[in-house]
Coordinates of N, CA and C in Angstrom, one line a residue:
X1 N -2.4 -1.0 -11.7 CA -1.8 0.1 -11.0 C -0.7 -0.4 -10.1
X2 N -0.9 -1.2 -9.4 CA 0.0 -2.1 -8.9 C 1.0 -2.6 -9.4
X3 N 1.1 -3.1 -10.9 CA 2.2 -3.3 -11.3 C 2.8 -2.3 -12.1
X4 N 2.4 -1.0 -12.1 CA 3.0 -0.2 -12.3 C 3.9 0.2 -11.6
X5 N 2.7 0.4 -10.2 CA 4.0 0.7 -8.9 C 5.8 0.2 -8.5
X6 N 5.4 -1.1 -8.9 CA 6.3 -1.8 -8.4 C 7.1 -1.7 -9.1
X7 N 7.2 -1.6 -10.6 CA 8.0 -1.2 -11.6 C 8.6 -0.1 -11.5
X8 N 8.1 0.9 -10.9 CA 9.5 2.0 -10.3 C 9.9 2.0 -9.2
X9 N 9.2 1.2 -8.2 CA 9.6 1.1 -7.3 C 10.7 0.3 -6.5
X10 N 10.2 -1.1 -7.2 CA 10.6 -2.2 -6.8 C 11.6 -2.5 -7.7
X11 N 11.8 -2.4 -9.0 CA 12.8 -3.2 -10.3 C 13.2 -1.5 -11.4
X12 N 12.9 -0.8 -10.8 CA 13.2 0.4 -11.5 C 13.4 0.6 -13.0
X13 N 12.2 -0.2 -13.0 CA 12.2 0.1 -14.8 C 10.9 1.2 -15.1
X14 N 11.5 1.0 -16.7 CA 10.5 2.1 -17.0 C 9.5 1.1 -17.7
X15 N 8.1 1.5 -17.8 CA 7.4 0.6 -17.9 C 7.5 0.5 -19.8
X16 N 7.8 1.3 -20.3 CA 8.1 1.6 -21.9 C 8.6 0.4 -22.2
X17 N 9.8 -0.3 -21.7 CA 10.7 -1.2 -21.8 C 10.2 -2.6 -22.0
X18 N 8.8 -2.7 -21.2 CA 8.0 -3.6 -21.5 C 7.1 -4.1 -23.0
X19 N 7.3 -3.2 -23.8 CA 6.7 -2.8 -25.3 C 5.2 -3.7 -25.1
X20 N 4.3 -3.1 -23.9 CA 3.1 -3.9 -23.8 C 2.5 -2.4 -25.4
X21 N 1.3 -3.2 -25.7 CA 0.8 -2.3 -26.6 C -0.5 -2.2 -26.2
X22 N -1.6 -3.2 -25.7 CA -2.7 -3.2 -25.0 C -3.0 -3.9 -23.7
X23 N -3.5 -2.8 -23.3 CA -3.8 -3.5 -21.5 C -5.4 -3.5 -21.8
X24 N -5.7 -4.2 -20.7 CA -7.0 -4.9 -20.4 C -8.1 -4.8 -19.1
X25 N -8.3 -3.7 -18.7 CA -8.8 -3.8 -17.2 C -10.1 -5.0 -17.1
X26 N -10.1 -5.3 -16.2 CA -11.5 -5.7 -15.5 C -11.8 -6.7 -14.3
X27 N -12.8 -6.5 -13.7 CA -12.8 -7.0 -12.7 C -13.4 -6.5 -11.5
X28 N -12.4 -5.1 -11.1 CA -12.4 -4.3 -10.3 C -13.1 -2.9 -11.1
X29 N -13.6 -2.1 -9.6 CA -13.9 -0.4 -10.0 C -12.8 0.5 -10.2
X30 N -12.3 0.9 -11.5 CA -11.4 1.3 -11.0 C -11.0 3.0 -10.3
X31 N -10.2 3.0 -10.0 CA -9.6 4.7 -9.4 C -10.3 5.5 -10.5
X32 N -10.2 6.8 -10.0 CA -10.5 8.0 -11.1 C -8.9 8.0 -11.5
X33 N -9.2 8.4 -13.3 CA -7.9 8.5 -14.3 C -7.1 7.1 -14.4
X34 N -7.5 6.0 -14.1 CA -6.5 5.4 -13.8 C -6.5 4.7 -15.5
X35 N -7.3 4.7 -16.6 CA -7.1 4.6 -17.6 C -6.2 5.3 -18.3
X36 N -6.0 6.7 -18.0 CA -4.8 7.5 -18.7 C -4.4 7.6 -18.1
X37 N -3.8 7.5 -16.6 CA -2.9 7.1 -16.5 C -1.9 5.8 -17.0
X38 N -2.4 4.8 -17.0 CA -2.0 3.5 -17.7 C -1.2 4.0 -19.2
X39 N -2.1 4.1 -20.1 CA -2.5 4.4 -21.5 C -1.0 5.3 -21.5
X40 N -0.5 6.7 -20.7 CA 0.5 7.2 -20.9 C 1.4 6.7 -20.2
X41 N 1.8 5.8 -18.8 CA 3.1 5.4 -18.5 C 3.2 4.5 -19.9
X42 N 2.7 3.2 -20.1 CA 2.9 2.2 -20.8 C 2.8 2.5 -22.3
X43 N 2.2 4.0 -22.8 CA 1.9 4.3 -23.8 C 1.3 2.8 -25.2
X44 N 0.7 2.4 -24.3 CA -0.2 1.8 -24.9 C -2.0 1.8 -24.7
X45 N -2.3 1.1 -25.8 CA -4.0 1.1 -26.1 C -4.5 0.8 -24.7
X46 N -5.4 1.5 -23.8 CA -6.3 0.4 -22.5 C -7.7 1.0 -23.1
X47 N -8.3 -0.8 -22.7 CA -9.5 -0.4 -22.5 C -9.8 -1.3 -21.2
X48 N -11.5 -0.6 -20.9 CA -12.3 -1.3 -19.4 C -12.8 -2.5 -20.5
X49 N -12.6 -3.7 -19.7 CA -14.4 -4.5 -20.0 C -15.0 -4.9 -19.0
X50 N -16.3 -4.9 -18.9 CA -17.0 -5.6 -17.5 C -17.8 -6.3 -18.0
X51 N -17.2 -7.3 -16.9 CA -17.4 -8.9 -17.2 C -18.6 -9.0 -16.2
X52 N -19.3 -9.8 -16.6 CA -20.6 -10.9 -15.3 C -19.7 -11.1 -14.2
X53 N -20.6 -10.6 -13.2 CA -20.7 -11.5 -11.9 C -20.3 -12.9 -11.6
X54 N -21.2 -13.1 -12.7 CA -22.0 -14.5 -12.4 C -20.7 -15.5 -12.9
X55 N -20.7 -15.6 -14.7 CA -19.6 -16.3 -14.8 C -18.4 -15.9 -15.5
X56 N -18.1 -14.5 -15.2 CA -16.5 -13.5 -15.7 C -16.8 -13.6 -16.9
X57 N -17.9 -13.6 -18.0 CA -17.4 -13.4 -19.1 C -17.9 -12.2 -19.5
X58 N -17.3 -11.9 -20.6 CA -17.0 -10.3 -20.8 C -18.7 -10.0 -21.3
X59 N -19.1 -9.4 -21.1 CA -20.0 -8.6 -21.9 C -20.3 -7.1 -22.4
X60 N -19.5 -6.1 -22.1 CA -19.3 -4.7 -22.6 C -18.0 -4.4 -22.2
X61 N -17.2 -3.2 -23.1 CA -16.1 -2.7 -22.8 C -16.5 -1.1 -23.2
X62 N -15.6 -0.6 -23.1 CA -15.3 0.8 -23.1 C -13.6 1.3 -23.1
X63 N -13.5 2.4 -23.8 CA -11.9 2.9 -24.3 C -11.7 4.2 -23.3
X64 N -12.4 4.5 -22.9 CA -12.3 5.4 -21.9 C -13.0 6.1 -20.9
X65 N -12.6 6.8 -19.4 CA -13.5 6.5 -18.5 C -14.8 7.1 -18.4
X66 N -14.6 8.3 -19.6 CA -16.0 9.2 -19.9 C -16.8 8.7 -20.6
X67 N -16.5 7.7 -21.4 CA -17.5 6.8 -22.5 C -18.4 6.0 -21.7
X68 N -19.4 5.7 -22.6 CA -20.5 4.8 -21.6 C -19.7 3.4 -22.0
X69 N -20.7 2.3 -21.5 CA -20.0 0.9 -22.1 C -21.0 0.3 -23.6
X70 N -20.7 -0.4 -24.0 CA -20.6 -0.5 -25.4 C -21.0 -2.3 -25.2
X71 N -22.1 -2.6 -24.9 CA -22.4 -4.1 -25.3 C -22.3 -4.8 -26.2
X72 N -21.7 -6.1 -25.8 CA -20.8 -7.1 -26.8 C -22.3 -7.3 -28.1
X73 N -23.4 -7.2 -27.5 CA -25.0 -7.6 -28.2 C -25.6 -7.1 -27.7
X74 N -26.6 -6.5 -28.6 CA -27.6 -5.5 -28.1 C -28.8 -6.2 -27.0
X75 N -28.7 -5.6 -26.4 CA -30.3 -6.1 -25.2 C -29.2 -7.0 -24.0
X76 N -28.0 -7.1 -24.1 CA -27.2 -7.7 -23.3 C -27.3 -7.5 -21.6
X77 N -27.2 -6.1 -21.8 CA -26.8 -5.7 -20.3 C -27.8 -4.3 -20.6
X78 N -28.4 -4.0 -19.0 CA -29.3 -3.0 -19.5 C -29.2 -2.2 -18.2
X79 N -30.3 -1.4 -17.6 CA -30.3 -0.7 -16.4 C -31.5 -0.5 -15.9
X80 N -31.5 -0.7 -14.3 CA -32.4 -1.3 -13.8 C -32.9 -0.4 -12.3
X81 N -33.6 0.1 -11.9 CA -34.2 1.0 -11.1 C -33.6 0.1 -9.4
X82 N -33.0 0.9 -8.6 CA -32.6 0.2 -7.4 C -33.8 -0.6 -6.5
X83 N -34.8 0.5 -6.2 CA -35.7 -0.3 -5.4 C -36.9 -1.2 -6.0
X84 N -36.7 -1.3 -7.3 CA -37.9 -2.2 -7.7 C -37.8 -2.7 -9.3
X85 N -38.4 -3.8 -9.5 CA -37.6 -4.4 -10.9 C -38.6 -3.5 -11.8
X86 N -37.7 -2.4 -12.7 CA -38.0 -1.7 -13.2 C -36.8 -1.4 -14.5
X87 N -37.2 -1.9 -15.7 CA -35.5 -1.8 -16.8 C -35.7 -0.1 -17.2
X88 N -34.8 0.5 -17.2 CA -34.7 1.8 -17.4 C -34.3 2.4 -18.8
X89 N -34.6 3.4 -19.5 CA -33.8 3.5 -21.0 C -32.6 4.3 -20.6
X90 N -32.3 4.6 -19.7 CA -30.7 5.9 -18.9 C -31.0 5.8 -17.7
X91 N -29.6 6.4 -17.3 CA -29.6 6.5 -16.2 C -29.3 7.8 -15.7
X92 N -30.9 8.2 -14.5 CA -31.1 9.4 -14.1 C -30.8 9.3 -12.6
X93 N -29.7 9.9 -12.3 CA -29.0 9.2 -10.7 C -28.5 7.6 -11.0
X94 N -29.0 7.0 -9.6 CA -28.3 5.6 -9.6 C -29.1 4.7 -10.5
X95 N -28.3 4.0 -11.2 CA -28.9 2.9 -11.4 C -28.6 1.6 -11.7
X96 N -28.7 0.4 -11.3 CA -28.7 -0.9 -11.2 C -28.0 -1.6 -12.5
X97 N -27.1 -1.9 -13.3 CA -26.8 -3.0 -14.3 C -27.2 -4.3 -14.1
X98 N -28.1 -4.6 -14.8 CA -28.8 -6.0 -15.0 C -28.2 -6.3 -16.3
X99 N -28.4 -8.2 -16.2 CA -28.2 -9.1 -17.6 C -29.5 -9.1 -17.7
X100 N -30.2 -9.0 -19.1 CA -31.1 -9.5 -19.6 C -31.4 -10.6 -20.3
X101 N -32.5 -11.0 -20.6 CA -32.5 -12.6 -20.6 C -32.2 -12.8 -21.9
X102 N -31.4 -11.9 -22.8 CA -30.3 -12.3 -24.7 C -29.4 -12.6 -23.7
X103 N -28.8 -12.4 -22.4 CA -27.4 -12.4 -22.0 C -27.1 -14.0 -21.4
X104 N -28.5 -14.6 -21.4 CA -28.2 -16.5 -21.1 C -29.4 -17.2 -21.6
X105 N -28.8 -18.1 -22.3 CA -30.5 -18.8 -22.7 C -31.5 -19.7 -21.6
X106 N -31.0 -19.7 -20.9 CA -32.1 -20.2 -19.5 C -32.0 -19.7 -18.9
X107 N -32.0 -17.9 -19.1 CA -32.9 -17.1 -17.8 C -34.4 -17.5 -17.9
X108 N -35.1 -17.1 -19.4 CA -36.3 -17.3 -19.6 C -36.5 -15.7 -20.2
X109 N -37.3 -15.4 -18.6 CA -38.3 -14.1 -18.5 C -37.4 -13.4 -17.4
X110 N -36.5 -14.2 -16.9 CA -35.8 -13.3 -15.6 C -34.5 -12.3 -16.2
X111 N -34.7 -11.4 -14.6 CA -33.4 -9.8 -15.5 C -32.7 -10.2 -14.1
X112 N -31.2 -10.5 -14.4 CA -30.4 -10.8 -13.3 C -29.8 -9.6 -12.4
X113 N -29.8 -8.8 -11.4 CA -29.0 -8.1 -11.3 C -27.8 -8.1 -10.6
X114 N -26.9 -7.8 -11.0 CA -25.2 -7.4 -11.1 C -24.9 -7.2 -9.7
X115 N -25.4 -6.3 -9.0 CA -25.5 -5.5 -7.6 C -24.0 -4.3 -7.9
X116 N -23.8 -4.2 -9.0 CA -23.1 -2.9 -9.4 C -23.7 -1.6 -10.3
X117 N -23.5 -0.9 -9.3 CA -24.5 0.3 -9.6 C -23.5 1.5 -10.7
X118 N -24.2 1.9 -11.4 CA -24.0 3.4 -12.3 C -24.3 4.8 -12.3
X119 N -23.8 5.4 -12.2 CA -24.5 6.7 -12.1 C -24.8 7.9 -13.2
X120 N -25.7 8.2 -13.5 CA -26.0 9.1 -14.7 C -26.2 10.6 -14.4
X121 N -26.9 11.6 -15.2 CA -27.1 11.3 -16.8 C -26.5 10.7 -17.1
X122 N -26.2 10.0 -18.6 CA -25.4 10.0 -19.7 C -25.8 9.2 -20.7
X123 N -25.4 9.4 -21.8 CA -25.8 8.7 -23.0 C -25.3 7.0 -22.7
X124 N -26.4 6.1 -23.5 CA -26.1 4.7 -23.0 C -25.7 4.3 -21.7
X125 N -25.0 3.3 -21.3 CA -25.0 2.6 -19.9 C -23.9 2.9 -19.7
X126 N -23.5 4.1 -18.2 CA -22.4 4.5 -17.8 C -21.6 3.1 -17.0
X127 N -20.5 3.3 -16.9 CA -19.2 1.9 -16.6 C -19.9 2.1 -15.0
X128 N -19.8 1.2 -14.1 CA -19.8 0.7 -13.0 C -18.7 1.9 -12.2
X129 N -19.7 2.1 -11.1 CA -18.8 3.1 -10.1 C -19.3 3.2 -8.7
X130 N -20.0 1.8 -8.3 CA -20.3 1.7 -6.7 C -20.8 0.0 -7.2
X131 N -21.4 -0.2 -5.8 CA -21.8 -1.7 -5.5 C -23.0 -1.4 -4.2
X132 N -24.0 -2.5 -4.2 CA -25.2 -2.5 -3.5 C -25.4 -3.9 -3.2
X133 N -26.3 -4.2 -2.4 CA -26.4 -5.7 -1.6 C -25.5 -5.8 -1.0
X134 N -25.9 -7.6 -1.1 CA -25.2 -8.6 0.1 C -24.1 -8.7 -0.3
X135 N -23.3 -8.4 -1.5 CA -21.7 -8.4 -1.7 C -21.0 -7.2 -1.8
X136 N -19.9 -7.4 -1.3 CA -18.8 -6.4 -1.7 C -17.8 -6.5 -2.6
X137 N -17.4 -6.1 -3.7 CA -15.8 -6.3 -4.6 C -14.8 -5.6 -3.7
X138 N -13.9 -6.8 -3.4 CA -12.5 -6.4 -2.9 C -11.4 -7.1 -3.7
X139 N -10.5 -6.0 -4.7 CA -9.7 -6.6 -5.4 C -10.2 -7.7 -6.4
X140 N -11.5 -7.5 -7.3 CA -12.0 -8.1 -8.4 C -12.3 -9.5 -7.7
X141 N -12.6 -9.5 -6.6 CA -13.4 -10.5 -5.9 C -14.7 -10.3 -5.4
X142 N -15.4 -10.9 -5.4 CA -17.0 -10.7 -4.6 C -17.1 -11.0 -3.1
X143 N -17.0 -10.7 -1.8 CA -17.3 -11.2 -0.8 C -18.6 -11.2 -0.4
X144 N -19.3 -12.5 0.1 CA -20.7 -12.6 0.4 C -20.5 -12.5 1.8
X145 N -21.7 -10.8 2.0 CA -21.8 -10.4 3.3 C -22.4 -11.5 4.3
X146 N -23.9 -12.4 3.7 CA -24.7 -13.4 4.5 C -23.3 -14.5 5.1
X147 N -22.8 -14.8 3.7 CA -21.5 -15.9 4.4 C -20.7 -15.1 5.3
X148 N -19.9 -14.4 5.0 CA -19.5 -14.1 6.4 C -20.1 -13.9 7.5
X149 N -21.6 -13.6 7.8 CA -22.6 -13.7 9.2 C -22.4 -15.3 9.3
X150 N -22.9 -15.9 8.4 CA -23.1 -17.2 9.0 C -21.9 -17.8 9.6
X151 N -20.5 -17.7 9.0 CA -19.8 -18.6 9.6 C -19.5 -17.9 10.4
X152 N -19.3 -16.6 11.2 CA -19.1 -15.9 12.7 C -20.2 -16.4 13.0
X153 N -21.4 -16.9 13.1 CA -22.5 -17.4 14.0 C -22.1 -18.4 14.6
X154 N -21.5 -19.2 13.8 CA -21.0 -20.4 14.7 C -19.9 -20.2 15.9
X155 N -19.1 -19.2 15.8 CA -18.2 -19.1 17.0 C -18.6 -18.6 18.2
X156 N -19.0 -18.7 19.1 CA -19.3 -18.9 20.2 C -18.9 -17.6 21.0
X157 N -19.5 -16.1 21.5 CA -19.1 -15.1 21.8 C -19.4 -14.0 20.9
X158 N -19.6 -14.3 19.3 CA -19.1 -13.1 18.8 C -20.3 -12.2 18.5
X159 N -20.1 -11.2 19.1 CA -21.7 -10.2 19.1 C -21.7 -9.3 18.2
X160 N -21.2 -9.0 17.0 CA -21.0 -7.9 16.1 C -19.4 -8.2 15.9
X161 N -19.8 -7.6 14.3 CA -19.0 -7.5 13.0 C -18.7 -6.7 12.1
X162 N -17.6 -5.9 11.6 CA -17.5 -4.9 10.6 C -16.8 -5.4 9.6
X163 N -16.7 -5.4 8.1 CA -16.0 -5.4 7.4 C -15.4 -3.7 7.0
X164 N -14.6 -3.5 6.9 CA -13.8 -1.9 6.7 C -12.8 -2.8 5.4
X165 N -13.0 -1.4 3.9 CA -12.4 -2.1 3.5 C -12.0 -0.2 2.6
X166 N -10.6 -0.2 2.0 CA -10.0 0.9 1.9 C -9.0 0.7 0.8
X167 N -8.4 1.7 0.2 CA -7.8 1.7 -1.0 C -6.5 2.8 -1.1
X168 N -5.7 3.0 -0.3 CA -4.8 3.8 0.0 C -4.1 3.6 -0.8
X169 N -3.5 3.1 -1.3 CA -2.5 3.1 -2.5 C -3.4 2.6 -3.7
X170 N -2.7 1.3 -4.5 CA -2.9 0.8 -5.5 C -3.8 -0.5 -5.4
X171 N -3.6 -1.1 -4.3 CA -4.8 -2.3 -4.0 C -5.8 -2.2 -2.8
X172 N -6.6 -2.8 -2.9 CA -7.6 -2.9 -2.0 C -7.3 -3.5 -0.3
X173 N -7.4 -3.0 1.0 CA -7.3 -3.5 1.8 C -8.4 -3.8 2.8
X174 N -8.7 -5.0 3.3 CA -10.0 -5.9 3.5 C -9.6 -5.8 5.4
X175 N -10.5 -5.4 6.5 CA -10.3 -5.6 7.6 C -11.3 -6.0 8.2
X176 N -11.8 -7.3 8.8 CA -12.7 -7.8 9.5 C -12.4 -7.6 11.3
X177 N -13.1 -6.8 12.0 CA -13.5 -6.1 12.9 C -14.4 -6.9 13.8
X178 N -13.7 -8.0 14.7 CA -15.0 -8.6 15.4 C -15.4 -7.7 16.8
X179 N -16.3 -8.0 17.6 CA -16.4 -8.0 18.6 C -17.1 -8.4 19.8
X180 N -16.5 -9.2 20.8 CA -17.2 -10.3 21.5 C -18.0 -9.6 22.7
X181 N -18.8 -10.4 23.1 CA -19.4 -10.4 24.1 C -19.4 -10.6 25.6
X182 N -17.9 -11.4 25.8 CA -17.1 -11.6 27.2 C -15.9 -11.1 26.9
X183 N -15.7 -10.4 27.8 CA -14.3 -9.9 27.9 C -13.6 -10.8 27.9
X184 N -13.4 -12.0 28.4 CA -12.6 -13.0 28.4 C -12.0 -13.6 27.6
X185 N -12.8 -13.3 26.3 CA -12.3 -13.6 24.8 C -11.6 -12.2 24.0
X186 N -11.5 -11.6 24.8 CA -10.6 -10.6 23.5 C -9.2 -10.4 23.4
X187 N -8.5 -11.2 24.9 CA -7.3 -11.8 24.4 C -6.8 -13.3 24.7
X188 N -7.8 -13.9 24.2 CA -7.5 -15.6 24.1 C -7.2 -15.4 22.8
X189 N -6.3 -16.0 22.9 CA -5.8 -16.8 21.2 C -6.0 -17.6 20.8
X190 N -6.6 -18.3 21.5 CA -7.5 -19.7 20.9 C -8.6 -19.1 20.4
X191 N -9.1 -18.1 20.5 CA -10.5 -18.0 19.9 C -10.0 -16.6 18.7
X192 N -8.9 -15.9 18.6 CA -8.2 -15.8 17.4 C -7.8 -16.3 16.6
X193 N -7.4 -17.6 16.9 CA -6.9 -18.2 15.9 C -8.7 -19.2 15.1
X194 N -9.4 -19.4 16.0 CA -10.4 -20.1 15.3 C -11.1 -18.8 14.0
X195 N -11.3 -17.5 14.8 CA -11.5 -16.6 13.7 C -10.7 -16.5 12.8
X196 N -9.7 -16.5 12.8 CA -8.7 -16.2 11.3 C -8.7 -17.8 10.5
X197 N -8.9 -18.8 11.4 CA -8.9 -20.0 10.4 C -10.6 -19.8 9.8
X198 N -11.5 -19.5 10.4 CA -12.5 -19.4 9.7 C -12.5 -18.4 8.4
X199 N -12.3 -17.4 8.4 CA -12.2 -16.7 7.4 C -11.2 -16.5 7.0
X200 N -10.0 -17.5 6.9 CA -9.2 -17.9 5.7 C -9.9 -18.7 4.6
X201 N -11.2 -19.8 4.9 CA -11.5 -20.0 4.3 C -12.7 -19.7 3.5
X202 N -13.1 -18.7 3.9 CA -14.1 -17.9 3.0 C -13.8 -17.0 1.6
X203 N -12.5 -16.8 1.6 CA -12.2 -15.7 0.6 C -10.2 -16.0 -0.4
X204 N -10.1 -16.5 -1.4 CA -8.9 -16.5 -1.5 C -7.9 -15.3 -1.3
X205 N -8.7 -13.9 -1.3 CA -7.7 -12.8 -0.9 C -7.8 -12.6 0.4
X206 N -6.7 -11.6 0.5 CA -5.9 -11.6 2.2 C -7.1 -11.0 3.1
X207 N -7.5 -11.3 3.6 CA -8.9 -10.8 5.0 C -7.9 -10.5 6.3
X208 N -7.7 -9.3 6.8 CA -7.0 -9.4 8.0 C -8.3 -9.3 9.4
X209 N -7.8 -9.7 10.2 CA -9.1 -10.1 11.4 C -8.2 -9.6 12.7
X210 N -9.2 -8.4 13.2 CA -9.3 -7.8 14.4 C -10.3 -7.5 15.7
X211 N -9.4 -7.7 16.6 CA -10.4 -8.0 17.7 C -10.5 -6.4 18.3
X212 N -12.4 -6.2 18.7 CA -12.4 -5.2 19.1 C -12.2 -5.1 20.6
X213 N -11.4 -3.8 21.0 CA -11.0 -3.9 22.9 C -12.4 -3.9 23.5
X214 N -13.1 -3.6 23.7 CA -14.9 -3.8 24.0 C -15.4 -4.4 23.9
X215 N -15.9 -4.9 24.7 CA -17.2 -6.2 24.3 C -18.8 -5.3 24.3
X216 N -19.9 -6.3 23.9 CA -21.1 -5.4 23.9 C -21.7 -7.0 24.3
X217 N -22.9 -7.2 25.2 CA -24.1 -8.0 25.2 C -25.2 -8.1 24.2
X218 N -25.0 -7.0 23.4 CA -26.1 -6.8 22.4 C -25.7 -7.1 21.0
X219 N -26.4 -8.0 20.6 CA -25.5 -9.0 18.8 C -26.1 -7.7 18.2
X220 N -25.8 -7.5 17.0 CA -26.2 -6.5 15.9 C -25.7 -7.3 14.9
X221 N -26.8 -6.8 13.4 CA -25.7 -7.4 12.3 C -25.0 -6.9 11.5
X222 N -24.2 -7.5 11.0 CA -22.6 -7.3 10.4 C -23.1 -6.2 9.7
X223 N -21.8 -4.7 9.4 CA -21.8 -3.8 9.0 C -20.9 -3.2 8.0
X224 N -20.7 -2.6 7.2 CA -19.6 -2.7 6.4 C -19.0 -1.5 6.4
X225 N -17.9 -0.9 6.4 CA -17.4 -0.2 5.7 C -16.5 0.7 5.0
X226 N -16.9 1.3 3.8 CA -16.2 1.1 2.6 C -15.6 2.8 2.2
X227 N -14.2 2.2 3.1 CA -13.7 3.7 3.0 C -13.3 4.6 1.0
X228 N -13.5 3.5 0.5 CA -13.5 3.8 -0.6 C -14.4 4.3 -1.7
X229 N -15.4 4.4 -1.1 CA -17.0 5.1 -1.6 C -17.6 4.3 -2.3
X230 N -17.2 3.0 -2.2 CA -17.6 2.0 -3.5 C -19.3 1.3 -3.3
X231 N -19.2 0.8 -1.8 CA -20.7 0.3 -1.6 C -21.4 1.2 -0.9
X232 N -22.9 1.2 -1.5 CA -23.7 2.2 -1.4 C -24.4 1.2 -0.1
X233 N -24.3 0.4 0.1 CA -25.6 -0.6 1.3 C -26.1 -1.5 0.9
X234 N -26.5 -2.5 1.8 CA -27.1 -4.0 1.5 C -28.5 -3.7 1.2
X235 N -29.3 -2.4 1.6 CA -30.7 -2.8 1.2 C -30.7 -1.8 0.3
X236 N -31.5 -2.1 -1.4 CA -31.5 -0.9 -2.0 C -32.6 0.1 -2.0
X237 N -33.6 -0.4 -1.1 CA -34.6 0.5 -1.0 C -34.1 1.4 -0.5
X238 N -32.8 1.6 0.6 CA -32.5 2.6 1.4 C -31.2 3.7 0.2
X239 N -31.0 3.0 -0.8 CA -30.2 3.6 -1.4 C -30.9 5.2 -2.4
X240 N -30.4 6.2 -2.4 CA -30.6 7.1 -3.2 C -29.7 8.1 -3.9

């Protein structure tokens, strides 16, 4: 969607000109319509596929966003009850996409789960349309919530943490929200710049890092949130 944008925007072409004939999503959740949309600027074939977590490889696709997904092998990818390991034959409300153990030969007996959630009814396993746990997808990336606690633990002040993360246009935008515990640090730039060098190195995409005007005495842990409706919460018992 992004490079569509830019294509009228930026180089004012028409995307036709491009004679793409099939696009490829994956990665990311995407927008509502954003497959027909595609499919008719570029007037070419799109399909979703969604790939593992674990190691990007594809394991189910789908041709459109009403379709369920369509496993590369049967018993591949299945669906899995939020608060307790439970494989499900549909999905009635939310539920969980797990690899099952045809999907790697040294799981064993283990069912992996994804932490991307589905929502039903529907016939077979509906495409991914939120996220649960300790990660978040920003821009077909995973960010681990634990890692980001841990490395703010080390910096010296910092009492609470939000991630806010939002989708106003075509990409995803990521804001880390600190807030210290002495007033004295919320306009040192020495202790801004240690935060933004710390979480530059946690994530190859852009993290922007904000100091809250407030301090609190009281630490809390990190919070997230996802103006884009995409994560449902880190604990899934609380999910429903």
């Amino acid at each position: 969607m992004d490079l569509l944008a830019r294509l009228h925007l930026e180089f004012l072409l028409d995307p036709l000109d491009l004679g793409l004939r099939h696009i490829v999503l994956t990665g990311e959740i995407a927008s509502k319509r954003t497959l027909g949309h595609l499919a008719g600027e570029f007037d070419a074939e799109v399909h979703e596929v969604y790939s593992s977590p674990f190691s990007g490889g594809a394991l189910a696709w789908r041709a459109a966003e009403d379709e369920p997904l369509t496993p590369l092998a049967d018993g591949l990818l299945r669906l899995a009850a939020l608060g307790k390991d439970e494989l499900l034959p549909h999905a009635s409300g939310a539920a969980e996409l797990v690899i099952t153990p045809a999907g790697h030969s040294a799981l064993g007996d283990a069912v992996l789960r994804t932490g991307q959630v589905a929502r039903g009814p529907a016939d077979g396993i509906p495409g991914p349309a939120h996220t649960v746990g300790d990660h978040v997808l920003v821009r077909g990336v995973w960010l681990s919530l634990p890692r980001i606690g841990r490395t703010l633990t080390k910096i010296d002040g910092v009492a609470r943490w939000e991630l806010g993360v939002s989708r106003q246009g075509t990409l995803d935008a990521a804001v880390l929200t600190v807030t210290f515990n002495r007033a004295s640090l919320v306009g040192n730039p020495m202790w801004r710049s240690r935060l933004q060098e710390a979480v530059r190195a946690l994530t190859p995409i852009s993290l922007a890092v904000e100091i809250a005007p407030e301090v609190t005495e009281t630490p809390s842990p990190g919070m997230v949130s996802d103006l884009r409706g995409h994560h449902l919460g880190r604990d899934r018992a609380l999910v429903t």
